């Protein structure tokens, strides 16, 4: 009996040690996130470490994460960080049982990692960004030290069981620490939730002026009525979102400014949001595509943008395109969160509708999509053109500067590849025999889609019916009535653009300049 009691007590003490680690870790995080509310929300350890992890993630891993978790990738990353932190916290708790000082020192070490991550973020401009992690680490170390102390104290008049420790004292201290951290955490959450009030108010106050140049009306034949087909205009709430921001930047439009400067700029510009709204605005339908989109993937959407033509602004600044002797071939846009995106100056100034967009589908840009201003350039993947939350445009050379994704081995220049997708039937659908409508979208922005063909198994290619073309900058819907015979079949689609080039069947990964290959769907006809 006695042996069992001792083993039980030793085990309980170990469990208590692990629990102290967890409580100390929780206290550290809660205090750090609360301090971040005062310093800068992005300097909190979860966002700083998560952001650094994103910045350092190798391309293939990023591809895999996007493929596997889709737009939940950021949530999964933060949960992953929490799990790793929890494991280390338990380990430090156990360590503190043997070496009380070492446990606390371990917590401080984690604080230093968090502080370093916060300082290394591209949007960090002050040493104060280190404070939240340091404050959290101090709190965590203190809590661990106190709790570990309870695990060593034997009450003076307690019988020595061989594993004597102050259970009551521990429980009281642990509950107090856990309660206090939960309180701090809740406070931090509440404060984070009400963050960006000025930005929200500034967005609510925006009335988009009537564009001087309206979008040409969408031809009635541009939108097909086939169930399961993506709509011609993507509703804003369904529009894909791809960015590295763990906290969506909330920019106050009333204090926002855009600087245009650099090589070959005669008159540097500094523009307010009102300056942009006072200019002649244009309204254009443009299909945006992400380079990370897999063949058949969802990261493509078509919206109606309102914005200021970028070429006009550049001309006012005295910029000439390289073909007219201009000295800068790269336009680097920078966002408030430190993203950098490099776009060919030639493309921006060649007459296409490169925009500084302020509106999306008739409303001011949503925060997720870049409020107050973002770039949109027809024909180029988003990572080389579509800077959200933009605040700076620098004219430079491709030889002189590599933007964020180029540093991570993605291509410097990346025009959108001609692609087509089957929206219906869905993979593994079981349609009945007879006529089955096969339909989808095809895009070749700024070149235009000329033909779409569909093939069943290894049979001949059949021309699909193409919806009317709106502009070469928008995708085209297509459909093909298939006389489906029972059995398992593979449907494959390919498009040919107006340069006469047919989409290659050669499958490549998204990296470094966009996926290629044909989209196929396997269905069973019953
Ligand atoms: N500031 C910032 N802008 C950004 C990005 C980003 O990570 N940060 N991602 C780019 C990429 S890769 C794409 S595909 C588009 C996506 O725009 P959306 O999220 O509005 O669809 O934004 C671009 N602009
Ligand atoms: Mo992208």
Short mmCIF file of C-alpha atoms and ligand atoms in Angstrom, two decimals:
data_model
loop_
_atom_site.label_atom_id
_atom_site.label_comp_id
_atom_site.label_asym_id
_atom_site.label_seq_id
_atom_site.Cartn_x
_atom_site.Cartn_y
_atom_site.Cartn_z
CA UNK A 1 0.00 0.00 0.00
CA UNK A 2 2.73 2.36 1.03
CA UNK A 3 4.61 1.85 -2.27
CA UNK A 4 1.49 2.64 -4.28
CA UNK A 5 0.95 5.83 -2.31
CA UNK A 6 4.46 7.02 -2.99
CA UNK A 7 4.29 6.22 -6.70
CA UNK A 8 0.97 8.01 -6.91
CA UNK A 9 2.38 11.02 -5.14
CA UNK A 10 5.45 11.14 -7.37
CA UNK A 11 3.26 10.92 -10.44
CA UNK A 12 0.97 13.63 -9.13
CA UNK A 13 3.97 15.84 -8.52
CA UNK A 14 5.19 15.26 -12.08
CA UNK A 15 1.75 16.05 -13.46
CA UNK A 16 1.69 19.18 -11.34
CA UNK A 17 5.09 20.14 -12.77
CA UNK A 18 3.85 19.71 -16.34
CA UNK A 19 0.76 21.70 -15.44
CA UNK A 20 2.89 24.52 -14.01
CA UNK A 21 4.72 24.67 -17.33
CA UNK A 22 1.40 24.98 -19.18
CA UNK A 23 0.11 27.62 -16.78
CA UNK A 24 3.37 29.57 -17.06
CA UNK A 25 3.22 29.35 -20.86
CA UNK A 26 -0.38 30.54 -20.82
CA UNK A 27 0.55 33.43 -18.55
CA UNK A 28 3.43 34.36 -20.84
CA UNK A 29 1.21 34.38 -23.92
CA UNK A 30 -1.62 36.25 -22.24
CA UNK A 31 0.64 38.96 -20.84
CA UNK A 32 2.51 39.24 -24.15
CA UNK A 33 -0.68 39.60 -26.20
CA UNK A 34 -2.05 42.12 -23.72
CA UNK A 35 1.19 44.13 -23.95
CA UNK A 36 0.95 43.91 -27.76
CA UNK A 37 -2.38 45.71 -27.61
CA UNK A 38 -0.55 48.67 -26.11
CA UNK A 39 2.58 48.44 -28.27
CA UNK A 40 1.39 47.18 -31.68
CA UNK A 41 -0.95 44.25 -32.34
CA UNK A 42 1.40 42.80 -34.97
CA UNK A 43 4.21 42.66 -32.37
CA UNK A 44 2.44 39.99 -30.31
CA UNK A 45 4.36 36.68 -30.27
CA UNK A 46 1.69 34.64 -32.07
CA UNK A 47 1.56 36.98 -35.04
CA UNK A 48 5.30 37.72 -35.03
CA UNK A 49 6.38 34.09 -34.84
CA UNK A 50 3.66 33.02 -37.28
CA UNK A 51 4.65 35.78 -39.70
CA UNK A 52 8.31 34.85 -39.49
CA UNK A 53 7.38 31.24 -40.08
CA UNK A 54 5.48 32.26 -43.21
CA UNK A 55 8.42 34.37 -44.41
CA UNK A 56 10.79 31.46 -43.90
CA UNK A 57 8.56 28.70 -45.24
CA UNK A 58 10.17 27.06 -48.28
CA UNK A 59 8.14 27.34 -51.49
CA UNK A 60 7.17 23.65 -51.71
CA UNK A 61 5.91 23.67 -48.11
CA UNK A 62 3.88 26.81 -48.80
CA UNK A 63 2.39 25.11 -51.88
CA UNK A 64 1.55 22.08 -49.83
CA UNK A 65 -0.03 24.15 -47.07
CA UNK A 66 -2.19 26.10 -49.53
CA UNK A 67 -3.16 22.87 -51.29
CA UNK A 68 -3.97 21.04 -48.07
CA UNK A 69 -5.51 23.70 -45.87
CA UNK A 70 -6.63 26.27 -48.45
CA UNK A 71 -7.63 29.55 -46.87
CA UNK A 72 -7.52 27.94 -43.40
CA UNK A 73 -3.71 27.75 -43.77
CA UNK A 74 -3.14 30.62 -41.33
CA UNK A 75 -5.39 29.12 -38.68
CA UNK A 76 -3.61 25.77 -38.99
CA UNK A 77 -0.25 27.53 -38.66
CA UNK A 78 -1.26 29.30 -35.46
CA UNK A 79 -2.75 26.13 -33.97
CA UNK A 80 0.51 24.36 -34.86
CA UNK A 81 2.53 27.02 -33.07
CA UNK A 82 0.29 26.71 -30.00
CA UNK A 83 0.71 22.92 -29.91
CA UNK A 84 4.50 23.19 -30.18
CA UNK A 85 4.54 25.87 -27.47
CA UNK A 86 2.38 23.70 -25.20
CA UNK A 87 4.75 20.75 -25.59
CA UNK A 88 7.76 22.91 -24.75
CA UNK A 89 5.88 24.43 -21.82
CA UNK A 90 5.22 20.98 -20.32
CA UNK A 91 8.88 20.07 -20.84
CA UNK A 92 10.01 23.27 -19.10
CA UNK A 93 7.64 22.54 -16.23
CA UNK A 94 9.22 19.11 -15.76
CA UNK A 95 12.68 20.64 -16.02
CA UNK A 96 11.78 23.15 -13.31
CA UNK A 97 11.03 20.25 -10.99
CA UNK A 98 14.73 19.30 -11.03
CA UNK A 99 16.31 22.67 -11.74
CA UNK A 100 14.05 25.46 -10.69
CA UNK A 101 16.23 28.19 -12.26
CA UNK A 102 16.67 26.34 -15.57
CA UNK A 103 12.91 26.14 -16.06
CA UNK A 104 12.46 29.87 -15.65
CA UNK A 105 15.50 30.54 -17.84
CA UNK A 106 13.92 28.37 -20.55
CA UNK A 107 10.80 30.53 -20.53
CA UNK A 108 12.97 33.65 -20.87
CA UNK A 109 14.73 32.05 -23.83
CA UNK A 110 11.38 31.61 -25.59
CA UNK A 111 10.70 35.26 -24.90
CA UNK A 112 13.89 36.18 -26.69
CA UNK A 113 12.85 34.09 -29.71
CA UNK A 114 9.50 35.90 -29.80
CA UNK A 115 11.20 39.28 -29.46
CA UNK A 116 13.65 38.47 -32.26
CA UNK A 117 10.80 37.35 -34.49
CA UNK A 118 8.90 40.58 -33.82
CA UNK A 119 11.94 42.73 -34.60
CA UNK A 120 12.73 40.83 -37.80
CA UNK A 121 9.29 41.46 -39.32
CA UNK A 122 9.40 43.75 -42.37
CA UNK A 123 6.74 46.01 -40.86
CA UNK A 124 8.64 46.43 -37.60
CA UNK A 125 10.23 49.85 -37.28
CA UNK A 126 10.81 50.16 -33.54
CA UNK A 127 12.66 48.27 -30.80
CA UNK A 128 9.46 48.50 -28.76
CA UNK A 129 8.15 45.56 -30.84
CA UNK A 130 10.36 43.37 -28.63
CA UNK A 131 8.50 44.43 -25.49
CA UNK A 132 5.40 42.21 -25.66
CA UNK A 133 7.42 38.98 -25.88
CA UNK A 134 9.83 40.13 -23.19
CA UNK A 135 7.04 41.16 -20.82
CA UNK A 136 5.30 37.85 -21.45
CA UNK A 137 8.48 35.88 -20.83
CA UNK A 138 9.12 37.67 -17.53
CA UNK A 139 5.59 36.93 -16.37
CA UNK A 140 5.87 33.31 -17.48
CA UNK A 141 9.26 32.81 -15.81
CA UNK A 142 7.96 34.29 -12.57
CA UNK A 143 4.87 32.06 -12.57
CA UNK A 144 6.95 28.96 -13.27
CA UNK A 145 9.40 29.86 -10.52
CA UNK A 146 6.61 30.37 -7.98
CA UNK A 147 4.75 27.19 -8.91
CA UNK A 148 7.94 25.11 -8.95
CA UNK A 149 8.59 26.45 -5.48
CA UNK A 150 5.30 24.98 -4.25
CA UNK A 151 6.39 21.63 -5.63
CA UNK A 152 9.46 21.63 -3.41
CA UNK A 153 7.99 22.86 -0.16
CA UNK A 154 7.18 20.24 2.41
CA UNK A 155 4.82 21.53 5.03
CA UNK A 156 6.62 21.61 8.35
CA UNK A 157 4.21 19.37 10.23
CA UNK A 158 3.32 17.12 7.29
CA UNK A 159 4.34 13.48 7.51
CA UNK A 160 7.17 12.81 5.06
CA UNK A 161 5.80 10.44 2.43
CA UNK A 162 9.00 10.62 0.42
CA UNK A 163 7.23 12.80 -2.14
CA UNK A 164 6.14 15.53 0.13
CA UNK A 165 5.04 18.76 -1.44
CA UNK A 166 2.59 21.43 -0.65
CA UNK A 167 -0.41 20.28 -2.69
CA UNK A 168 -2.77 22.81 -1.22
CA UNK A 169 -0.33 25.64 -1.70
CA UNK A 170 0.29 24.53 -5.27
CA UNK A 171 -3.40 24.32 -6.10
CA UNK A 172 -4.06 27.78 -4.73
CA UNK A 173 -1.11 29.35 -6.56
CA UNK A 174 -1.81 27.48 -9.80
CA UNK A 175 -5.50 28.45 -9.83
CA UNK A 176 -4.65 32.05 -9.10
CA UNK A 177 -2.09 32.17 -11.92
CA UNK A 178 -4.43 30.42 -14.36
CA UNK A 179 -7.29 32.77 -13.49
CA UNK A 180 -5.13 35.87 -13.84
CA UNK A 181 -3.82 34.72 -17.25
CA UNK A 182 -7.30 33.88 -18.48
CA UNK A 183 -8.34 37.38 -17.46
CA UNK A 184 -5.38 38.97 -19.25
CA UNK A 185 -6.02 36.82 -22.31
CA UNK A 186 -9.69 37.75 -22.43
CA UNK A 187 -8.80 41.43 -22.09
CA UNK A 188 -6.28 41.12 -24.94
CA UNK A 189 -8.87 39.42 -27.15
CA UNK A 190 -11.49 42.05 -26.43
CA UNK A 191 -9.04 44.84 -27.19
CA UNK A 192 -7.89 43.13 -30.40
CA UNK A 193 -11.52 42.75 -31.46
CA UNK A 194 -12.20 46.47 -31.20
CA UNK A 195 -8.93 47.33 -32.93
CA UNK A 196 -8.92 49.52 -36.00
CA UNK A 197 -11.98 51.61 -35.11
CA UNK A 198 -10.60 54.65 -36.96
CA UNK A 199 -9.98 52.55 -40.06
CA UNK A 200 -13.50 51.13 -39.97
CA UNK A 201 -14.94 54.63 -39.57
CA UNK A 202 -12.81 55.93 -42.45
CA UNK A 203 -14.10 53.11 -44.67
CA UNK A 204 -17.71 53.72 -43.66
CA UNK A 205 -17.23 57.37 -44.61
CA UNK A 206 -16.15 56.59 -48.19
CA UNK A 207 -18.56 57.38 -50.99
CA UNK A 208 -17.10 56.21 -54.26
CA UNK A 209 -17.48 58.91 -56.92
CA UNK A 210 -19.09 58.01 -60.21
CA UNK A 211 -16.33 56.72 -62.50
CA UNK A 212 -15.60 59.01 -65.45
CA UNK A 213 -15.17 55.94 -67.61
CA UNK A 214 -17.68 53.16 -66.99
CA UNK A 215 -17.00 49.49 -67.67
CA UNK A 216 -18.47 48.39 -70.96
CA UNK A 217 -21.73 46.53 -70.30
CA UNK A 218 -21.31 42.78 -69.87
CA UNK A 219 -22.81 41.18 -73.01
CA UNK A 220 -25.91 39.20 -72.20
CA UNK A 221 -24.27 36.07 -73.59
CA UNK A 222 -21.25 36.31 -71.26
CA UNK A 223 -22.95 34.51 -68.41
CA UNK A 224 -24.23 30.99 -69.04
CA UNK A 225 -27.00 29.50 -66.95
CA UNK A 226 -25.55 26.13 -66.04
CA UNK A 227 -26.01 24.86 -62.47
CA UNK A 228 -22.67 24.36 -60.74
CA UNK A 229 -20.83 26.88 -62.94
CA UNK A 230 -18.99 29.71 -61.15
CA UNK A 231 -20.78 33.03 -61.79
CA UNK A 232 -19.23 35.45 -64.30
CA UNK A 233 -18.77 38.12 -61.62
CA UNK A 234 -17.41 36.63 -58.41
CA UNK A 235 -19.34 37.99 -55.41
CA UNK A 236 -16.93 39.83 -53.11
CA UNK A 237 -17.62 37.50 -50.18
CA UNK A 238 -16.68 34.49 -52.35
CA UNK A 239 -13.56 36.12 -53.82
CA UNK A 240 -10.44 34.15 -52.93
CA UNK A 241 -7.97 35.67 -50.49
CA UNK A 242 -4.24 34.96 -50.61
CA UNK A 243 -1.74 36.95 -48.56
CA UNK A 244 0.85 36.61 -45.81
CA UNK A 245 -1.03 38.77 -43.29
CA UNK A 246 -1.89 36.98 -40.02
CA UNK A 247 -3.61 40.17 -38.91
CA UNK A 248 -5.48 41.90 -41.72
CA UNK A 249 -4.07 45.44 -41.86
CA UNK A 250 -6.67 48.05 -40.85
CA UNK A 251 -5.55 51.22 -42.56
CA UNK A 252 -7.14 54.58 -41.74
CA UNK A 253 -7.89 56.14 -45.13
CA UNK A 254 -8.00 59.62 -43.64
CA UNK A 255 -4.28 59.54 -42.78
CA UNK A 256 -3.16 57.18 -45.58
CA UNK A 257 -0.67 58.42 -48.17
CA UNK A 258 0.89 56.90 -51.26
CA UNK A 259 4.42 57.91 -52.24
CA UNK A 260 5.67 57.52 -55.80
CA UNK A 261 9.42 57.97 -56.14
CA UNK A 262 12.67 56.44 -57.38
CA UNK A 263 14.65 56.02 -60.54
CA UNK A 264 13.59 58.19 -63.43
CA UNK A 265 10.98 60.04 -61.36
CA UNK A 266 11.13 63.76 -62.14
CA UNK A 267 8.43 64.83 -59.69
CA UNK A 268 7.96 62.53 -56.71
CA UNK A 269 4.30 62.35 -55.68
CA UNK A 270 2.64 61.99 -52.31
CA UNK A 271 -1.08 61.38 -52.64
CA UNK A 272 -3.89 61.19 -50.10
CA UNK A 273 -6.96 58.98 -50.50
CA UNK A 274 -9.00 62.12 -51.32
CA UNK A 275 -6.42 63.04 -54.00
CA UNK A 276 -7.11 59.70 -55.66
CA UNK A 277 -10.89 60.02 -55.41
CA UNK A 278 -10.73 63.48 -57.01
CA UNK A 279 -9.01 62.10 -60.11
CA UNK A 280 -10.79 60.62 -63.12
CA UNK A 281 -11.75 57.16 -62.02
CA UNK A 282 -12.25 54.23 -64.35
CA UNK A 283 -14.34 51.13 -63.82
CA UNK A 284 -13.07 47.85 -65.30
CA UNK A 285 -13.84 44.14 -65.07
CA UNK A 286 -10.62 42.25 -64.47
CA UNK A 287 -10.00 38.60 -63.61
CA UNK A 288 -7.35 38.15 -60.94
CA UNK A 289 -5.38 34.92 -60.59
CA UNK A 290 -2.97 33.63 -57.97
CA UNK A 291 0.24 31.96 -59.11
CA UNK A 292 -0.31 29.34 -56.39
CA UNK A 293 -3.49 28.17 -58.09
CA UNK A 294 -3.24 24.48 -58.95
CA UNK A 295 -4.68 23.25 -62.24
CA UNK A 296 -8.42 23.22 -61.56
CA UNK A 297 -7.96 25.29 -58.41
CA UNK A 298 -10.11 28.03 -56.85
CA UNK A 299 -7.67 30.98 -56.62
CA UNK A 300 -9.09 32.94 -59.50
CA UNK A 301 -11.91 35.47 -59.43
CA UNK A 302 -13.48 38.13 -61.59
CA UNK A 303 -14.50 41.47 -60.10
CA UNK A 304 -15.55 44.95 -61.17
CA UNK A 305 -12.86 47.34 -59.99
CA UNK A 306 -12.94 51.12 -59.70
CA UNK A 307 -9.61 52.86 -59.64
CA UNK A 308 -7.12 55.42 -60.87
CA UNK A 309 -5.13 54.50 -63.99
CA UNK A 310 -1.59 54.01 -62.73
CA UNK A 311 0.08 54.90 -66.04
CA UNK A 312 -1.31 58.46 -65.88
CA UNK A 313 0.08 59.00 -62.40
CA UNK A 314 3.46 57.67 -63.47
CA UNK A 315 3.51 59.99 -66.48
CA UNK A 316 2.75 62.94 -64.19
CA UNK A 317 5.70 61.90 -62.07
CA UNK A 318 7.82 62.04 -65.21
CA UNK A 319 8.27 58.28 -65.57
CA UNK A 320 8.84 56.87 -69.05
CA UNK A 321 8.60 53.16 -69.89
CA UNK A 322 11.87 51.41 -70.83
CA UNK A 323 10.73 51.26 -74.49
CA UNK A 324 10.75 55.07 -74.49
CA UNK A 325 14.13 55.36 -72.83
CA UNK A 326 12.91 55.18 -69.21
CA UNK A 327 15.55 54.28 -66.65
CA UNK A 328 13.42 52.03 -64.46
CA UNK A 329 12.13 48.63 -65.64
CA UNK A 330 10.66 47.53 -62.31
CA UNK A 331 7.93 49.13 -60.24
CA UNK A 332 8.12 47.95 -56.62
CA UNK A 333 4.94 48.40 -54.61
CA UNK A 334 5.12 48.16 -50.82
CA UNK A 335 2.27 47.53 -48.44
CA UNK A 336 1.80 48.74 -44.89
CA UNK A 337 2.63 45.21 -43.71
CA UNK A 338 5.96 45.13 -45.52
CA UNK A 339 5.00 43.04 -48.56
CA UNK A 340 6.96 43.98 -51.70
CA UNK A 341 5.75 43.24 -55.22
CA UNK A 342 7.71 43.89 -58.42
CA UNK A 343 5.88 44.70 -61.67
CA UNK A 344 7.34 45.46 -65.11
CA UNK A 345 7.01 49.22 -65.75
CA UNK A 346 6.52 48.39 -69.42
CA UNK A 347 3.37 46.35 -68.66
CA UNK A 348 1.92 49.06 -66.40
CA UNK A 349 2.43 51.71 -69.12
CA UNK A 350 1.59 49.74 -72.28
CA UNK A 351 -2.04 50.88 -72.39
CA UNK A 352 -3.63 48.09 -70.35
CA UNK A 353 -5.89 49.01 -67.43
CA UNK A 354 -3.32 48.89 -64.63
CA UNK A 355 -5.21 50.38 -61.69
CA UNK A 356 -4.77 51.73 -58.24
CA UNK A 357 -8.10 50.26 -57.22
CA UNK A 358 -10.29 51.87 -54.55
CA UNK A 359 -13.48 49.95 -55.24
CA UNK A 360 -14.47 46.31 -55.74
CA UNK A 361 -17.91 45.30 -57.04
CA UNK A 362 -19.32 48.75 -56.36
CA UNK A 363 -18.10 49.15 -52.77
CA UNK A 364 -14.92 50.48 -51.18
CA UNK A 365 -12.33 47.68 -51.04
CA UNK A 366 -12.95 45.28 -48.15
CA UNK A 367 -10.12 45.24 -45.57
CA UNK A 368 -9.30 41.67 -46.66
CA UNK A 369 -8.78 42.81 -50.22
CA UNK A 370 -6.57 45.82 -49.54
CA UNK A 371 -8.51 48.82 -48.22
CA UNK A 372 -7.98 51.65 -48.89
CA UNK A 373 -6.01 51.08 -52.11
CA UNK A 374 -4.53 48.14 -53.99
CA UNK A 375 -3.01 47.54 -57.40
CA UNK A 376 -4.65 45.45 -60.11
CA UNK A 377 -2.88 44.79 -63.41
CA UNK A 378 -4.64 42.67 -66.06
CA UNK A 379 -2.59 39.70 -67.29
CA UNK A 380 -0.16 39.33 -64.38
CA UNK A 381 -0.37 36.97 -61.41
CA UNK A 382 -1.23 38.68 -58.12
CA UNK A 383 2.20 38.24 -56.55
CA UNK A 384 3.79 40.40 -59.29
CA UNK A 385 1.04 43.00 -59.56
CA UNK A 386 -1.80 43.15 -57.06
CA UNK A 387 -0.28 44.79 -53.95
CA UNK A 388 -2.96 45.21 -51.24
CA UNK A 389 -2.77 47.89 -48.53
CA UNK A 390 -0.28 49.68 -50.78
CA UNK A 391 1.55 52.73 -49.42
CA UNK A 392 4.67 53.15 -51.53
CA UNK A 393 5.68 52.82 -55.18
CA UNK A 394 9.36 52.85 -56.01
CA UNK A 395 10.70 52.90 -59.56
CA UNK A 396 13.83 50.77 -59.80
CA UNK A 397 15.45 48.02 -61.88
CA UNK A 398 14.91 44.25 -61.79
CA UNK A 399 18.69 43.95 -61.53
CA UNK A 400 18.74 46.18 -58.45
CA UNK A 401 16.01 44.68 -56.31
CA UNK A 402 14.23 41.36 -55.73
CA UNK A 403 10.72 41.56 -54.26
CA UNK A 404 9.38 39.29 -51.47
CA UNK A 405 8.45 36.19 -53.50
CA UNK A 406 11.37 36.57 -55.91
CA UNK A 407 13.70 36.29 -52.91
CA UNK A 408 11.89 33.01 -52.27
CA UNK A 409 12.66 31.66 -55.74
CA UNK A 410 9.47 32.57 -57.57
CA UNK A 411 9.88 34.08 -61.03
CA UNK A 412 10.65 37.79 -61.43
CA UNK A 413 8.11 38.17 -64.20
CA UNK A 414 4.95 36.13 -64.30
CA UNK A 415 2.24 36.71 -66.91
CA UNK A 416 -0.86 34.61 -66.26
CA UNK A 417 -0.78 31.26 -68.10
CA UNK A 418 -3.69 30.29 -70.33
CA UNK A 419 -5.85 27.96 -68.23
CA UNK A 420 -9.23 26.29 -68.20
CA UNK A 421 -11.24 24.59 -65.50
CA UNK A 422 -14.20 22.20 -65.33
CA UNK A 423 -16.69 23.48 -62.72
CA UNK A 424 -19.36 20.88 -63.41
CA UNK A 425 -19.71 17.92 -63.15
CA UNK A 426 -17.69 17.77 -59.92
CA UNK A 427 -15.01 15.10 -59.45
CA UNK A 428 -16.53 11.70 -58.62
CA UNK A 429 -20.04 12.90 -59.52
CA UNK A 430 -22.50 10.19 -60.58
CA UNK A 431 -24.67 11.74 -63.30
CA UNK A 432 -27.32 9.70 -65.08
CA UNK A 433 -26.71 8.55 -68.66
CA UNK A 434 -27.91 10.90 -71.39
CA UNK A 435 -27.02 14.56 -71.96
CA UNK A 436 -24.77 15.92 -69.21
CA UNK A 437 -23.81 19.61 -69.30
CA UNK A 438 -20.06 19.97 -68.87
CA UNK A 439 -19.15 23.58 -68.09
CA UNK A 440 -16.46 25.76 -66.63
CA UNK A 441 -14.28 28.82 -67.10
CA UNK A 442 -11.15 29.60 -69.11
CA UNK A 443 -8.79 32.54 -68.78
CA UNK A 444 -5.89 34.09 -70.67
CA UNK A 445 -5.96 37.63 -69.30
CA UNK A 446 -5.02 40.40 -71.72
CA UNK A 447 -4.67 37.94 -74.61
CA UNK A 448 -8.19 36.58 -74.68
CA UNK A 449 -9.58 33.05 -74.89
CA UNK A 450 -10.28 31.88 -78.45
CA UNK A 451 -11.39 28.28 -78.15
CA UNK A 452 -12.07 25.72 -75.47
CA UNK A 453 -12.09 22.00 -76.17
CA UNK A 454 -13.28 19.03 -74.15
CA UNK A 455 -12.27 15.41 -74.45
CA UNK A 456 -13.83 12.26 -73.00
CA UNK A 457 -11.24 9.65 -71.95
CA UNK A 458 -8.72 9.45 -74.82
CA UNK A 459 -11.26 10.38 -77.48
CA UNK A 460 -11.15 13.31 -79.92
CA UNK A 461 -11.29 16.94 -78.76
CA UNK A 462 -14.71 18.58 -79.09
CA UNK A 463 -15.17 22.32 -79.36
CA UNK A 464 -17.09 23.67 -76.39
CA UNK A 465 -19.64 26.48 -76.74
CA UNK A 466 -17.95 29.67 -75.57
CA UNK A 467 -19.91 32.35 -73.77
CA UNK A 468 -19.65 35.81 -75.34
CA UNK A 469 -16.35 37.56 -74.67
CA UNK A 470 -16.63 40.56 -72.37
CA UNK A 471 -13.03 41.83 -72.61
CA UNK A 472 -9.71 40.05 -73.05
CA UNK A 473 -9.03 40.84 -69.37
CA UNK A 474 -11.89 38.69 -68.11
CA UNK A 475 -12.38 34.96 -68.04
CA UNK A 476 -14.87 33.21 -70.33
CA UNK A 477 -17.41 30.62 -69.40
CA UNK A 478 -17.89 27.60 -71.64
CA UNK A 479 -20.19 24.59 -71.83
CA UNK A 480 -20.42 21.34 -73.76
CA UNK A 481 -23.41 19.00 -73.89
CA UNK A 482 -22.01 15.52 -73.41
CA UNK A 483 -23.89 12.41 -74.56
CA UNK A 484 -22.79 10.40 -71.59
CA UNK A 485 -22.68 6.60 -71.75
CA UNK A 486 -22.65 4.54 -68.55
CA UNK A 487 -19.30 3.79 -66.96
CA UNK A 488 -16.36 5.63 -65.53
CA UNK A 489 -15.07 8.49 -67.68
CA UNK A 490 -12.40 11.16 -67.54
CA UNK A 491 -13.34 14.60 -68.84
CA UNK A 492 -10.45 16.88 -69.82
CA UNK A 493 -10.46 20.52 -70.91
CA UNK A 494 -7.95 22.76 -72.69
CA UNK A 495 -8.06 26.32 -73.99
CA UNK A 496 -6.38 28.18 -76.83
CA UNK A 497 -5.67 31.88 -76.45
CA UNK A 498 -5.83 34.60 -79.08
CA UNK A 499 -2.11 34.35 -79.81
CA UNK A 500 -3.01 30.91 -81.19
CA UNK A 501 -1.24 29.06 -78.42
CA UNK A 502 -2.98 26.02 -76.95
CA UNK A 503 -2.61 25.39 -73.26
CA UNK A 504 0.12 22.83 -72.74
CA UNK A 505 -0.76 19.41 -71.36
CA UNK A 506 2.54 19.25 -69.54
CA UNK A 507 1.83 19.30 -65.80
CA UNK A 508 4.00 21.60 -63.72
CA UNK A 509 3.72 22.76 -60.14
CA UNK A 510 2.77 26.37 -59.33
CA UNK A 511 6.39 27.27 -58.52
CA UNK A 512 8.16 29.19 -59.99
CA UNK A 513 5.78 30.88 -62.46
CA UNK A 514 2.36 29.22 -62.34
CA UNK A 515 0.95 25.70 -62.80
CA UNK A 516 0.43 24.31 -66.29
CA UNK A 517 -1.42 21.25 -67.53
CA UNK A 518 -4.97 20.20 -68.35
CA UNK A 519 -7.74 19.94 -65.79
CA UNK A 520 -9.42 16.53 -65.66
CA UNK A 521 -12.43 15.28 -63.77
CA UNK A 522 -13.34 11.62 -63.29
CA UNK A 523 -17.06 10.83 -63.12
CA UNK A 524 -19.17 7.68 -63.09
CA UNK A 525 -22.19 7.75 -65.39
CA UNK A 526 -25.03 5.57 -64.09
N1 LIG B 1 0.14 43.33 -49.06
C1 LIG B 1 -0.03 42.19 -49.75
N2 LIG B 1 -0.55 42.25 -51.00
C2 LIG B 1 -0.74 41.12 -51.71
C3 LIG B 1 -0.37 39.87 -51.18
C4 LIG B 1 0.17 39.83 -49.87
O1 LIG B 1 0.52 38.78 -49.33
N3 LIG B 1 0.32 41.01 -49.19
N4 LIG B 1 -0.58 38.72 -51.93
C5 LIG B 1 -0.67 38.88 -53.38
C6 LIG B 1 -1.14 37.69 -54.03
S1 LIG B 1 -0.07 36.38 -54.06
C7 LIG B 1 -2.34 37.64 -54.67
S2 LIG B 1 -2.74 36.32 -55.63
C8 LIG B 1 -3.32 38.72 -54.53
C9 LIG B 1 -4.63 38.17 -54.00
O2 LIG B 1 -5.55 39.20 -53.84
P1 LIG B 1 -6.90 38.90 -53.06
O3 LIG B 1 -6.53 38.34 -51.72
O4 LIG B 1 -7.64 40.18 -52.99
O5 LIG B 1 -7.64 37.87 -53.90
O6 LIG B 1 -2.87 39.73 -53.67
C10 LIG B 1 -1.52 40.06 -53.79
N5 LIG B 1 -1.27 41.20 -52.96
MO1 LIG B 2 -0.90 34.88 -55.41
#
